[in-house]
Amino acid sequence: MRKQIAAANWKMNLSLPQAEELIIALLETDHSLNDHQLAIFAVPFPYIIPVKQMLDGRQNIFVAAQNCSANKNGAYTGETSAEMLQSIGLKYVLIGHSERREYNHETNAELAKKVNIAMEHQLQPIFCCGEPLQIREAGTQNSYVETQLKESLFHLPAEQISGFVVAYEPIWAIGTGKTASSGQAQEMHAHIRTVLATQYGNEIADGITILYGGSVKAANALEIFGQPDVDGGLVGGASLVATEFAAIINSLKK
Ligand code: PEP
């Protein structure tokens, strides 16, 4: 069975004491992960090491960065390289979150470079894709997302995309309280899997984890994660509340 993942995206929230309190509360709240289930915390850069120290040794729980530079090293003030993330023992990094695409003007081509440099440093990208509202309203979301995948991922050879993690996040559902219906999520996830299968074959496409993101909360996670092609979620707002995120972890497919 492919990996099922509950991924938290804290974005630019919390002080360090609040972050520590959240992790402690979450660990104390009833949650369980079996062999093919992971919980991943994408935390702000200054908290990666302390949060990682709090979680080290916990089965199937990992910390992720929310971004990495497309460049290897050098005169890029304010940037963080994949090599740095690898050197502190990280295994996951978010690439191409819609907020970075919008506010930092990250293009599909630049994201392809980030994917490459992350993989060169044994970091598994959690590659985010998803359409804005006007594209959804025009009904062209399938080709929009397909282009994002093709331009940022399809240069990868089969062995590198095997076991990959994609997060489909319709922009109109992020932080808006508006969730895609479970039917809309399943439809796009099935489309993404078909696009992956056309490029890489059914076996590889079946092994790729596709997360849904966009106002996931305890109240809707079970229904969304229950869809056949939805393998968990990337969660913003609700990941800042221990009881909510614990319930979201518990909603992963068994
Ligand atoms: C996100 O940050 O990726 C996200 C999906 O946010 P929210 O759950 O708050 O919509």
PDB file of C-alpha atoms and ligand atoms in Angstrom:
ATOM      1  CA  MET A   1       0.000   0.000   0.000  1.00  0.00           C
ATOM      2  CA  ARG A   2       1.304   3.490  -0.820  1.00  0.00           C
ATOM      3  CA  LYS A   3       2.211   5.897   2.006  1.00  0.00           C
ATOM      4  CA  GLN A   4      -0.637   7.791   3.665  1.00  0.00           C
ATOM      5  CA  ILE A   5       0.495  11.151   5.058  1.00  0.00           C
ATOM      6  CA  ALA A   6      -0.896  13.801   7.372  1.00  0.00           C
ATOM      7  CA  ALA A   7       1.339  16.815   6.713  1.00  0.00           C
ATOM      8  CA  ALA A   8       1.121  19.973   8.789  1.00  0.00           C
ATOM      9  CA  ASN A   9       2.056  23.309   7.230  1.00  0.00           C
ATOM     10  CA  TRP A  10       2.556  25.804  10.029  1.00  0.00           C
ATOM     11  CA  LYS A  11       3.378  28.543   7.491  1.00  0.00           C
ATOM     12  CA  MET A  12       4.702  31.700   9.286  1.00  0.00           C
ATOM     13  CA  ASN A  13       2.933  31.121  12.595  1.00  0.00           C
ATOM     14  CA  LEU A  14       3.805  30.528  16.281  1.00  0.00           C
ATOM     15  CA  SER A  15       6.592  31.603  18.603  1.00  0.00           C
ATOM     16  CA  LEU A  16       9.076  28.920  19.661  1.00  0.00           C
ATOM     17  CA  PRO A  17       7.361  28.343  23.057  1.00  0.00           C
ATOM     18  CA  GLN A  18       3.996  28.042  21.248  1.00  0.00           C
ATOM     19  CA  ALA A  19       5.519  25.613  18.760  1.00  0.00           C
ATOM     20  CA  GLU A  20       6.931  23.470  21.571  1.00  0.00           C
ATOM     21  CA  GLU A  21       3.615  23.572  23.399  1.00  0.00           C
ATOM     22  CA  LEU A  22       1.802  22.447  20.251  1.00  0.00           C
ATOM     23  CA  ILE A  23       4.128  19.471  19.743  1.00  0.00           C
ATOM     24  CA  ILE A  24       3.832  18.446  23.403  1.00  0.00           C
ATOM     25  CA  ALA A  25       0.038  18.713  23.255  1.00  0.00           C
ATOM     26  CA  LEU A  26      -0.081  16.726  20.041  1.00  0.00           C
ATOM     27  CA  LEU A  27       2.096  13.945  21.426  1.00  0.00           C
ATOM     28  CA  GLU A  28      -0.195  13.772  24.463  1.00  0.00           C
ATOM     29  CA  THR A  29      -3.343  13.627  22.320  1.00  0.00           C
ATOM     30  CA  ASP A  30      -4.474  10.219  21.220  1.00  0.00           C
ATOM     31  CA  HIS A  31      -3.144   9.540  17.714  1.00  0.00           C
ATOM     32  CA  SER A  32      -1.796   6.477  16.030  1.00  0.00           C
ATOM     33  CA  LEU A  33       0.274   5.781  12.955  1.00  0.00           C
ATOM     34  CA  ASN A  34       0.722   2.363  11.414  1.00  0.00           C
ATOM     35  CA  ASP A  35       3.554   1.201   9.134  1.00  0.00           C
ATOM     36  CA  HIS A  36       2.399   2.941   5.963  1.00  0.00           C
ATOM     37  CA  GLN A  37       1.263   6.164   7.680  1.00  0.00           C
ATOM     38  CA  LEU A  38       3.397   9.242   8.342  1.00  0.00           C
ATOM     39  CA  ALA A  39       2.916  12.567  10.100  1.00  0.00           C
ATOM     40  CA  ILE A  40       5.133  15.368   8.780  1.00  0.00           C
ATOM     41  CA  PHE A  41       5.507  18.844  10.272  1.00  0.00           C
ATOM     42  CA  ALA A  42       6.568  21.589   7.850  1.00  0.00           C
ATOM     43  CA  VAL A  43       7.707  24.216  10.322  1.00  0.00           C
ATOM     44  CA  PRO A  44       9.399  27.638   9.973  1.00  0.00           C
ATOM     45  CA  PHE A  45      13.182  27.390   9.473  1.00  0.00           C
ATOM     46  CA  PRO A  46      14.219  28.491  13.014  1.00  0.00           C
ATOM     47  CA  TYR A  47      12.100  25.718  14.537  1.00  0.00           C
ATOM     48  CA  ILE A  48      13.337  22.845  12.387  1.00  0.00           C
ATOM     49  CA  ILE A  49      16.112  21.770  14.757  1.00  0.00           C
ATOM     50  CA  PRO A  50      14.232  22.159  18.087  1.00  0.00           C
ATOM     51  CA  VAL A  51      11.071  20.491  16.755  1.00  0.00           C
ATOM     52  CA  LYS A  52      13.138  17.730  15.167  1.00  0.00           C
ATOM     53  CA  GLN A  53      14.876  17.125  18.513  1.00  0.00           C
ATOM     54  CA  MET A  54      11.470  16.809  20.176  1.00  0.00           C
ATOM     55  CA  LEU A  55      10.313  14.274  17.579  1.00  0.00           C
ATOM     56  CA  ASP A  56      13.520  12.286  17.000  1.00  0.00           C
ATOM     57  CA  GLY A  57      13.030   8.618  17.736  1.00  0.00           C
ATOM     58  CA  ARG A  58       9.243   8.806  17.210  1.00  0.00           C
ATOM     59  CA  GLN A  59       8.103   6.205  14.727  1.00  0.00           C
ATOM     60  CA  ASN A  60       6.892   7.646  11.388  1.00  0.00           C
ATOM     61  CA  ILE A  61       6.949  11.307  12.469  1.00  0.00           C
ATOM     62  CA  PHE A  62       9.161  13.718  10.513  1.00  0.00           C
ATOM     63  CA  VAL A  63       9.952  17.397  10.189  1.00  0.00           C
ATOM     64  CA  ALA A  64      10.005  19.185   6.814  1.00  0.00           C
ATOM     65  CA  ALA A  65      11.178  22.547   5.567  1.00  0.00           C
ATOM     66  CA  GLN A  66       8.629  24.772   3.845  1.00  0.00           C
ATOM     67  CA  ASN A  67      11.004  25.661   1.003  1.00  0.00           C
ATOM     68  CA  CYS A  68      14.585  25.414  -0.213  1.00  0.00           C
ATOM     69  CA  SER A  69      16.688  27.443  -2.618  1.00  0.00           C
ATOM     70  CA  ALA A  70      17.001  26.454  -6.277  1.00  0.00           C
ATOM     71  CA  ASN A  71      20.703  27.283  -5.979  1.00  0.00           C
ATOM     72  CA  LYS A  72      23.440  25.136  -4.529  1.00  0.00           C
ATOM     73  CA  ASN A  73      25.206  27.698  -2.320  1.00  0.00           C
ATOM     74  CA  GLY A  74      26.828  31.125  -2.417  1.00  0.00           C
ATOM     75  CA  ALA A  75      25.708  34.747  -2.420  1.00  0.00           C
ATOM     76  CA  TYR A  76      21.953  34.296  -1.907  1.00  0.00           C
ATOM     77  CA  THR A  77      21.262  36.264   1.279  1.00  0.00           C
ATOM     78  CA  GLY A  78      18.260  34.984   3.197  1.00  0.00           C
ATOM     79  CA  GLU A  79      18.065  31.672   1.339  1.00  0.00           C
ATOM     80  CA  THR A  80      18.438  28.127   2.712  1.00  0.00           C
ATOM     81  CA  SER A  81      19.995  25.401   0.592  1.00  0.00           C
ATOM     82  CA  ALA A  82      18.965  21.780   0.192  1.00  0.00           C
ATOM     83  CA  GLU A  83      22.485  20.876   1.292  1.00  0.00           C
ATOM     84  CA  MET A  84      21.941  22.696   4.604  1.00  0.00           C
ATOM     85  CA  LEU A  85      18.658  20.873   5.161  1.00  0.00           C
ATOM     86  CA  GLN A  86      20.317  17.539   4.418  1.00  0.00           C
ATOM     87  CA  SER A  87      23.149  18.382   6.802  1.00  0.00           C
ATOM     88  CA  ILE A  88      20.700  18.705   9.721  1.00  0.00           C
ATOM     89  CA  GLY A  89      19.127  15.364   8.894  1.00  0.00           C
ATOM     90  CA  LEU A  90      15.945  16.491   7.149  1.00  0.00           C
ATOM     91  CA  LYS A  91      14.160  14.109   4.800  1.00  0.00           C
ATOM     92  CA  TYR A  92      11.259  16.214   3.432  1.00  0.00           C
ATOM     93  CA  VAL A  93      10.743  19.659   1.922  1.00  0.00           C
ATOM     94  CA  LEU A  94       7.646  21.424   0.573  1.00  0.00           C
ATOM     95  CA  ILE A  95       8.218  22.635  -2.966  1.00  0.00           C
ATOM     96  CA  GLY A  96       5.903  24.965  -4.893  1.00  0.00           C
ATOM     97  CA  HIS A  97       3.327  25.872  -2.261  1.00  0.00           C
ATOM     98  CA  SER A  98       0.830  28.253  -3.884  1.00  0.00           C
ATOM     99  CA  GLU A  99       1.758  31.037  -1.449  1.00  0.00           C
ATOM    100  CA  ARG A 100       5.355  30.842  -2.651  1.00  0.00           C
ATOM    101  CA  ARG A 101       4.239  30.678  -6.279  1.00  0.00           C
ATOM    102  CA  GLU A 102       2.153  33.820  -5.694  1.00  0.00           C
ATOM    103  CA  TYR A 103       4.268  35.972  -3.351  1.00  0.00           C
ATOM    104  CA  ASN A 104       7.731  34.822  -4.458  1.00  0.00           C
ATOM    105  CA  HIS A 105       6.847  34.401  -8.129  1.00  0.00           C
ATOM    106  CA  GLU A 106       8.089  30.816  -8.254  1.00  0.00           C
ATOM    107  CA  THR A 107       7.583  29.430 -11.756  1.00  0.00           C
ATOM    108  CA  ASN A 108       7.193  25.836 -12.883  1.00  0.00           C
ATOM    109  CA  ALA A 109      10.720  26.004 -14.349  1.00  0.00           C
ATOM    110  CA  GLU A 110      12.251  27.269 -11.081  1.00  0.00           C
ATOM    111  CA  LEU A 111      10.355  24.589  -9.169  1.00  0.00           C
ATOM    112  CA  ALA A 112      11.865  21.942 -11.459  1.00  0.00           C
ATOM    113  CA  LYS A 113      15.293  23.167 -10.324  1.00  0.00           C
ATOM    114  CA  LYS A 114      14.219  23.020  -6.662  1.00  0.00           C
ATOM    115  CA  VAL A 115      12.945  19.471  -7.149  1.00  0.00           C
ATOM    116  CA  ASN A 116      16.295  18.494  -8.672  1.00  0.00           C
ATOM    117  CA  ILE A 117      18.459  20.046  -5.987  1.00  0.00           C
ATOM    118  CA  ALA A 118      16.259  18.608  -3.217  1.00  0.00           C
ATOM    119  CA  MET A 119      16.559  15.118  -4.698  1.00  0.00           C
ATOM    120  CA  GLU A 120      20.310  15.473  -5.176  1.00  0.00           C
ATOM    121  CA  HIS A 121      20.400  15.921  -1.389  1.00  0.00           C
ATOM    122  CA  GLN A 122      18.127  12.984  -0.541  1.00  0.00           C
ATOM    123  CA  LEU A 123      15.241  15.272   0.376  1.00  0.00           C
ATOM    124  CA  GLN A 124      11.817  14.049  -0.706  1.00  0.00           C
ATOM    125  CA  PRO A 125       9.880  16.958  -2.185  1.00  0.00           C
ATOM    126  CA  ILE A 126       6.230  17.315  -1.265  1.00  0.00           C
ATOM    127  CA  PHE A 127       5.369  18.925  -4.571  1.00  0.00           C
ATOM    128  CA  CYS A 128       2.372  21.269  -4.402  1.00  0.00           C
ATOM    129  CA  CYS A 129       0.125  21.976  -7.355  1.00  0.00           C
ATOM    130  CA  GLY A 130      -3.378  23.348  -7.782  1.00  0.00           C
ATOM    131  CA  GLU A 131      -5.452  25.851  -9.708  1.00  0.00           C
ATOM    132  CA  PRO A 132      -6.697  29.361  -8.854  1.00  0.00           C
ATOM    133  CA  LEU A 133     -10.420  30.125  -8.733  1.00  0.00           C
ATOM    134  CA  GLN A 134     -10.670  31.622 -12.229  1.00  0.00           C
ATOM    135  CA  ILE A 135      -9.224  28.442 -13.745  1.00  0.00           C
ATOM    136  CA  ARG A 136     -11.703  26.289 -11.775  1.00  0.00           C
ATOM    137  CA  GLU A 137     -14.536  28.552 -12.922  1.00  0.00           C
ATOM    138  CA  ALA A 138     -13.364  28.251 -16.534  1.00  0.00           C
ATOM    139  CA  GLY A 139     -13.330  24.456 -16.130  1.00  0.00           C
ATOM    140  CA  THR A 140      -9.695  24.132 -17.268  1.00  0.00           C
ATOM    141  CA  GLN A 141      -8.263  22.881 -13.959  1.00  0.00           C
ATOM    142  CA  ASN A 142      -7.205  19.489 -15.340  1.00  0.00           C
ATOM    143  CA  SER A 143      -4.921  20.871 -18.025  1.00  0.00           C
ATOM    144  CA  TYR A 144      -3.641  23.591 -15.645  1.00  0.00           C
ATOM    145  CA  VAL A 145      -2.501  21.039 -13.050  1.00  0.00           C
ATOM    146  CA  GLU A 146      -1.187  18.725 -15.769  1.00  0.00           C
ATOM    147  CA  THR A 147       1.070  21.541 -17.026  1.00  0.00           C
ATOM    148  CA  GLN A 148       2.377  22.163 -13.488  1.00  0.00           C
ATOM    149  CA  LEU A 149       3.301  18.480 -13.174  1.00  0.00           C
ATOM    150  CA  LYS A 150       4.825  18.236 -16.644  1.00  0.00           C
ATOM    151  CA  GLU A 151       6.954  21.372 -16.346  1.00  0.00           C
ATOM    152  CA  SER A 152       8.268  20.707 -12.850  1.00  0.00           C
ATOM    153  CA  LEU A 153       8.416  16.915 -12.535  1.00  0.00           C
ATOM    154  CA  PHE A 154       8.362  15.064 -15.836  1.00  0.00           C
ATOM    155  CA  HIS A 155      12.059  15.505 -16.511  1.00  0.00           C
ATOM    156  CA  LEU A 156      12.636  13.056 -13.625  1.00  0.00           C
ATOM    157  CA  PRO A 157      13.496   9.475 -14.531  1.00  0.00           C
ATOM    158  CA  ALA A 158      11.104   6.759 -13.347  1.00  0.00           C
ATOM    159  CA  GLU A 159      13.322   5.673 -10.462  1.00  0.00           C
ATOM    160  CA  GLN A 160      13.269   9.199  -8.998  1.00  0.00           C
ATOM    161  CA  ILE A 161       9.526   9.709  -9.228  1.00  0.00           C
ATOM    162  CA  SER A 162       8.841   6.326  -7.714  1.00  0.00           C
ATOM    163  CA  GLY A 163       7.302   6.825  -4.245  1.00  0.00           C
ATOM    164  CA  PHE A 164       7.039  10.588  -4.819  1.00  0.00           C
ATOM    165  CA  VAL A 165       4.666  12.845  -2.843  1.00  0.00           C
ATOM    166  CA  VAL A 166       2.369  15.306  -4.640  1.00  0.00           C
ATOM    167  CA  ALA A 167      -0.047  17.641  -2.831  1.00  0.00           C
ATOM    168  CA  TYR A 168      -3.054  18.870  -4.792  1.00  0.00           C
ATOM    169  CA  GLU A 169      -4.209  22.138  -3.251  1.00  0.00           C
ATOM    170  CA  PRO A 170      -6.878  24.116  -5.115  1.00  0.00           C
ATOM    171  CA  ILE A 171      -5.907  27.713  -4.299  1.00  0.00           C
ATOM    172  CA  TRP A 172      -9.532  28.754  -3.821  1.00  0.00           C
ATOM    173  CA  ALA A 173      -9.764  26.299  -0.914  1.00  0.00           C
ATOM    174  CA  ILE A 174      -6.555  27.271   0.932  1.00  0.00           C
ATOM    175  CA  GLY A 175      -7.200  29.198   4.136  1.00  0.00           C
ATOM    176  CA  THR A 176     -10.664  30.162   2.904  1.00  0.00           C
ATOM    177  CA  GLY A 177     -12.742  27.646   4.835  1.00  0.00           C
ATOM    178  CA  LYS A 178     -14.030  26.525   1.416  1.00  0.00           C
ATOM    179  CA  THR A 179     -13.119  22.862   0.961  1.00  0.00           C
ATOM    180  CA  ALA A 180     -13.287  21.057  -2.361  1.00  0.00           C
ATOM    181  CA  SER A 181     -16.012  18.426  -2.100  1.00  0.00           C
ATOM    182  CA  SER A 182     -14.705  14.911  -1.660  1.00  0.00           C
ATOM    183  CA  GLY A 183     -15.944  14.271  -5.220  1.00  0.00           C
ATOM    184  CA  GLN A 184     -13.964  17.226  -6.614  1.00  0.00           C
ATOM    185  CA  ALA A 185     -10.861  16.081  -4.714  1.00  0.00           C
ATOM    186  CA  GLN A 186     -11.186  12.491  -5.957  1.00  0.00           C
ATOM    187  CA  GLU A 187     -11.773  13.641  -9.534  1.00  0.00           C
ATOM    188  CA  MET A 188      -8.565  15.708  -9.602  1.00  0.00           C
ATOM    189  CA  HIS A 189      -6.518  13.077  -7.752  1.00  0.00           C
ATOM    190  CA  ALA A 190      -7.630  10.431 -10.247  1.00  0.00           C
ATOM    191  CA  HIS A 191      -6.696  12.809 -13.071  1.00  0.00           C
ATOM    192  CA  ILE A 192      -3.245  13.411 -11.555  1.00  0.00           C
ATOM    193  CA  ARG A 193      -2.727   9.660 -11.214  1.00  0.00           C
ATOM    194  CA  THR A 194      -3.758   9.118 -14.834  1.00  0.00           C
ATOM    195  CA  VAL A 195      -1.357  11.827 -16.014  1.00  0.00           C
ATOM    196  CA  LEU A 196       1.426  10.177 -13.967  1.00  0.00           C
ATOM    197  CA  ALA A 197       0.506   6.752 -15.358  1.00  0.00           C
ATOM    198  CA  THR A 198       0.625   8.039 -18.936  1.00  0.00           C
ATOM    199  CA  GLN A 199       4.150   9.302 -18.357  1.00  0.00           C
ATOM    200  CA  TYR A 200       5.542   6.610 -16.034  1.00  0.00           C
ATOM    201  CA  GLY A 201       3.202   3.594 -16.200  1.00  0.00           C
ATOM    202  CA  ASN A 202       0.505   2.296 -13.860  1.00  0.00           C
ATOM    203  CA  GLU A 203       2.770   0.664 -11.324  1.00  0.00           C
ATOM    204  CA  ILE A 204       4.716   3.847 -10.572  1.00  0.00           C
ATOM    205  CA  ALA A 205       1.577   6.024 -10.617  1.00  0.00           C
ATOM    206  CA  ASP A 206      -0.103   3.666  -8.137  1.00  0.00           C
ATOM    207  CA  GLY A 207       2.794   4.056  -5.721  1.00  0.00           C
ATOM    208  CA  ILE A 208       2.746   7.879  -5.696  1.00  0.00           C
ATOM    209  CA  THR A 209       1.180   9.516  -2.647  1.00  0.00           C
ATOM    210  CA  ILE A 210      -1.256  12.305  -3.570  1.00  0.00           C
ATOM    211  CA  LEU A 211      -2.313  14.553  -0.685  1.00  0.00           C
ATOM    212  CA  TYR A 212      -5.277  16.909  -0.698  1.00  0.00           C
ATOM    213  CA  GLY A 213      -4.905  20.394   0.802  1.00  0.00           C
ATOM    214  CA  GLY A 214      -7.425  23.163   1.289  1.00  0.00           C
ATOM    215  CA  SER A 215      -9.283  23.762   4.574  1.00  0.00           C
ATOM    216  CA  VAL A 216      -8.926  20.163   5.768  1.00  0.00           C
ATOM    217  CA  LYS A 217     -10.102  19.831   9.361  1.00  0.00           C
ATOM    218  CA  ALA A 218     -11.106  17.110  11.789  1.00  0.00           C
ATOM    219  CA  ALA A 219     -14.729  17.377  10.642  1.00  0.00           C
ATOM    220  CA  ASN A 220     -14.039  16.675   6.943  1.00  0.00           C
ATOM    221  CA  ALA A 221     -10.789  14.669   6.916  1.00  0.00           C
ATOM    222  CA  LEU A 222     -12.360  11.230   7.160  1.00  0.00           C
ATOM    223  CA  GLU A 223     -14.586  11.754   4.148  1.00  0.00           C
ATOM    224  CA  ILE A 224     -11.866  13.343   1.996  1.00  0.00           C
ATOM    225  CA  PHE A 225      -9.181  10.788   2.961  1.00  0.00           C
ATOM    226  CA  GLY A 226     -11.691   8.011   2.309  1.00  0.00           C
ATOM    227  CA  GLN A 227     -11.590   8.705  -1.438  1.00  0.00           C
ATOM    228  CA  PRO A 228      -9.632   6.023  -3.311  1.00  0.00           C
ATOM    229  CA  ASP A 229      -6.992   8.356  -4.793  1.00  0.00           C
ATOM    230  CA  VAL A 230      -6.602  10.643  -1.769  1.00  0.00           C
ATOM    231  CA  ASP A 231      -3.680   9.523   0.378  1.00  0.00           C
ATOM    232  CA  GLY A 232      -3.936  12.059   3.177  1.00  0.00           C
ATOM    233  CA  GLY A 233      -3.669  15.817   3.471  1.00  0.00           C
ATOM    234  CA  LEU A 234      -1.511  18.901   3.642  1.00  0.00           C
ATOM    235  CA  VAL A 235      -3.073  20.946   6.407  1.00  0.00           C
ATOM    236  CA  GLY A 236      -2.568  24.605   7.277  1.00  0.00           C
ATOM    237  CA  GLY A 237      -4.893  26.234   9.817  1.00  0.00           C
ATOM    238  CA  ALA A 238      -6.111  23.035  11.487  1.00  0.00           C
ATOM    239  CA  SER A 239      -2.537  21.828  12.050  1.00  0.00           C
ATOM    240  CA  LEU A 240      -2.079  24.617  14.620  1.00  0.00           C
ATOM    241  CA  VAL A 241      -4.572  22.974  16.975  1.00  0.00           C
ATOM    242  CA  ALA A 242      -3.330  19.747  18.593  1.00  0.00           C
ATOM    243  CA  THR A 243      -6.719  18.035  18.916  1.00  0.00           C
ATOM    244  CA  GLU A 244      -7.638  18.911  15.317  1.00  0.00           C
ATOM    245  CA  PHE A 245      -4.391  17.614  13.862  1.00  0.00           C
ATOM    246  CA  ALA A 246      -4.455  14.458  15.986  1.00  0.00           C
ATOM    247  CA  ALA A 247      -7.955  13.725  14.647  1.00  0.00           C
ATOM    248  CA  ILE A 248      -6.701  14.382  11.102  1.00  0.00           C
ATOM    249  CA  ILE A 249      -3.867  11.867  11.654  1.00  0.00           C
ATOM    250  CA  ASN A 250      -6.428   9.372  12.900  1.00  0.00           C
ATOM    251  CA  SER A 251      -8.484   9.906   9.723  1.00  0.00           C
ATOM    252  CA  LEU A 252      -5.752   8.447   7.453  1.00  0.00           C
ATOM    253  CA  LYS A 253      -6.720   5.244   5.647  1.00  0.00           C
ATOM    254  CA  LYS A 254      -5.930   2.167   7.679  1.00  0.00           C
TER     255      LYS A 254
HETATM  256  C1  PEP B   1      -1.901  24.865   3.227  1.00  0.00           C
HETATM  257  O1  PEP B   1      -1.292  25.708   3.858  1.00  0.00           O
HETATM  258  O2  PEP B   1      -1.279  24.150   2.444  1.00  0.00           O
HETATM  259  C2  PEP B   1      -3.344  24.716   3.440  1.00  0.00           C
HETATM  260  C3  PEP B   1      -3.983  23.794   2.780  1.00  0.00           C
HETATM  261  O3  PEP B   1      -3.930  25.583   4.347  1.00  0.00           O
HETATM  262  P1  PEP B   1      -5.401  25.430   5.006  1.00  0.00           P
HETATM  263  O4  PEP B   1      -5.503  24.021   5.498  1.00  0.00           O
HETATM  264  O5  PEP B   1      -5.425  26.450   6.096  1.00  0.00           O
HETATM  265  O6  PEP B   1      -6.400  25.706   3.914  1.00  0.00           O
END
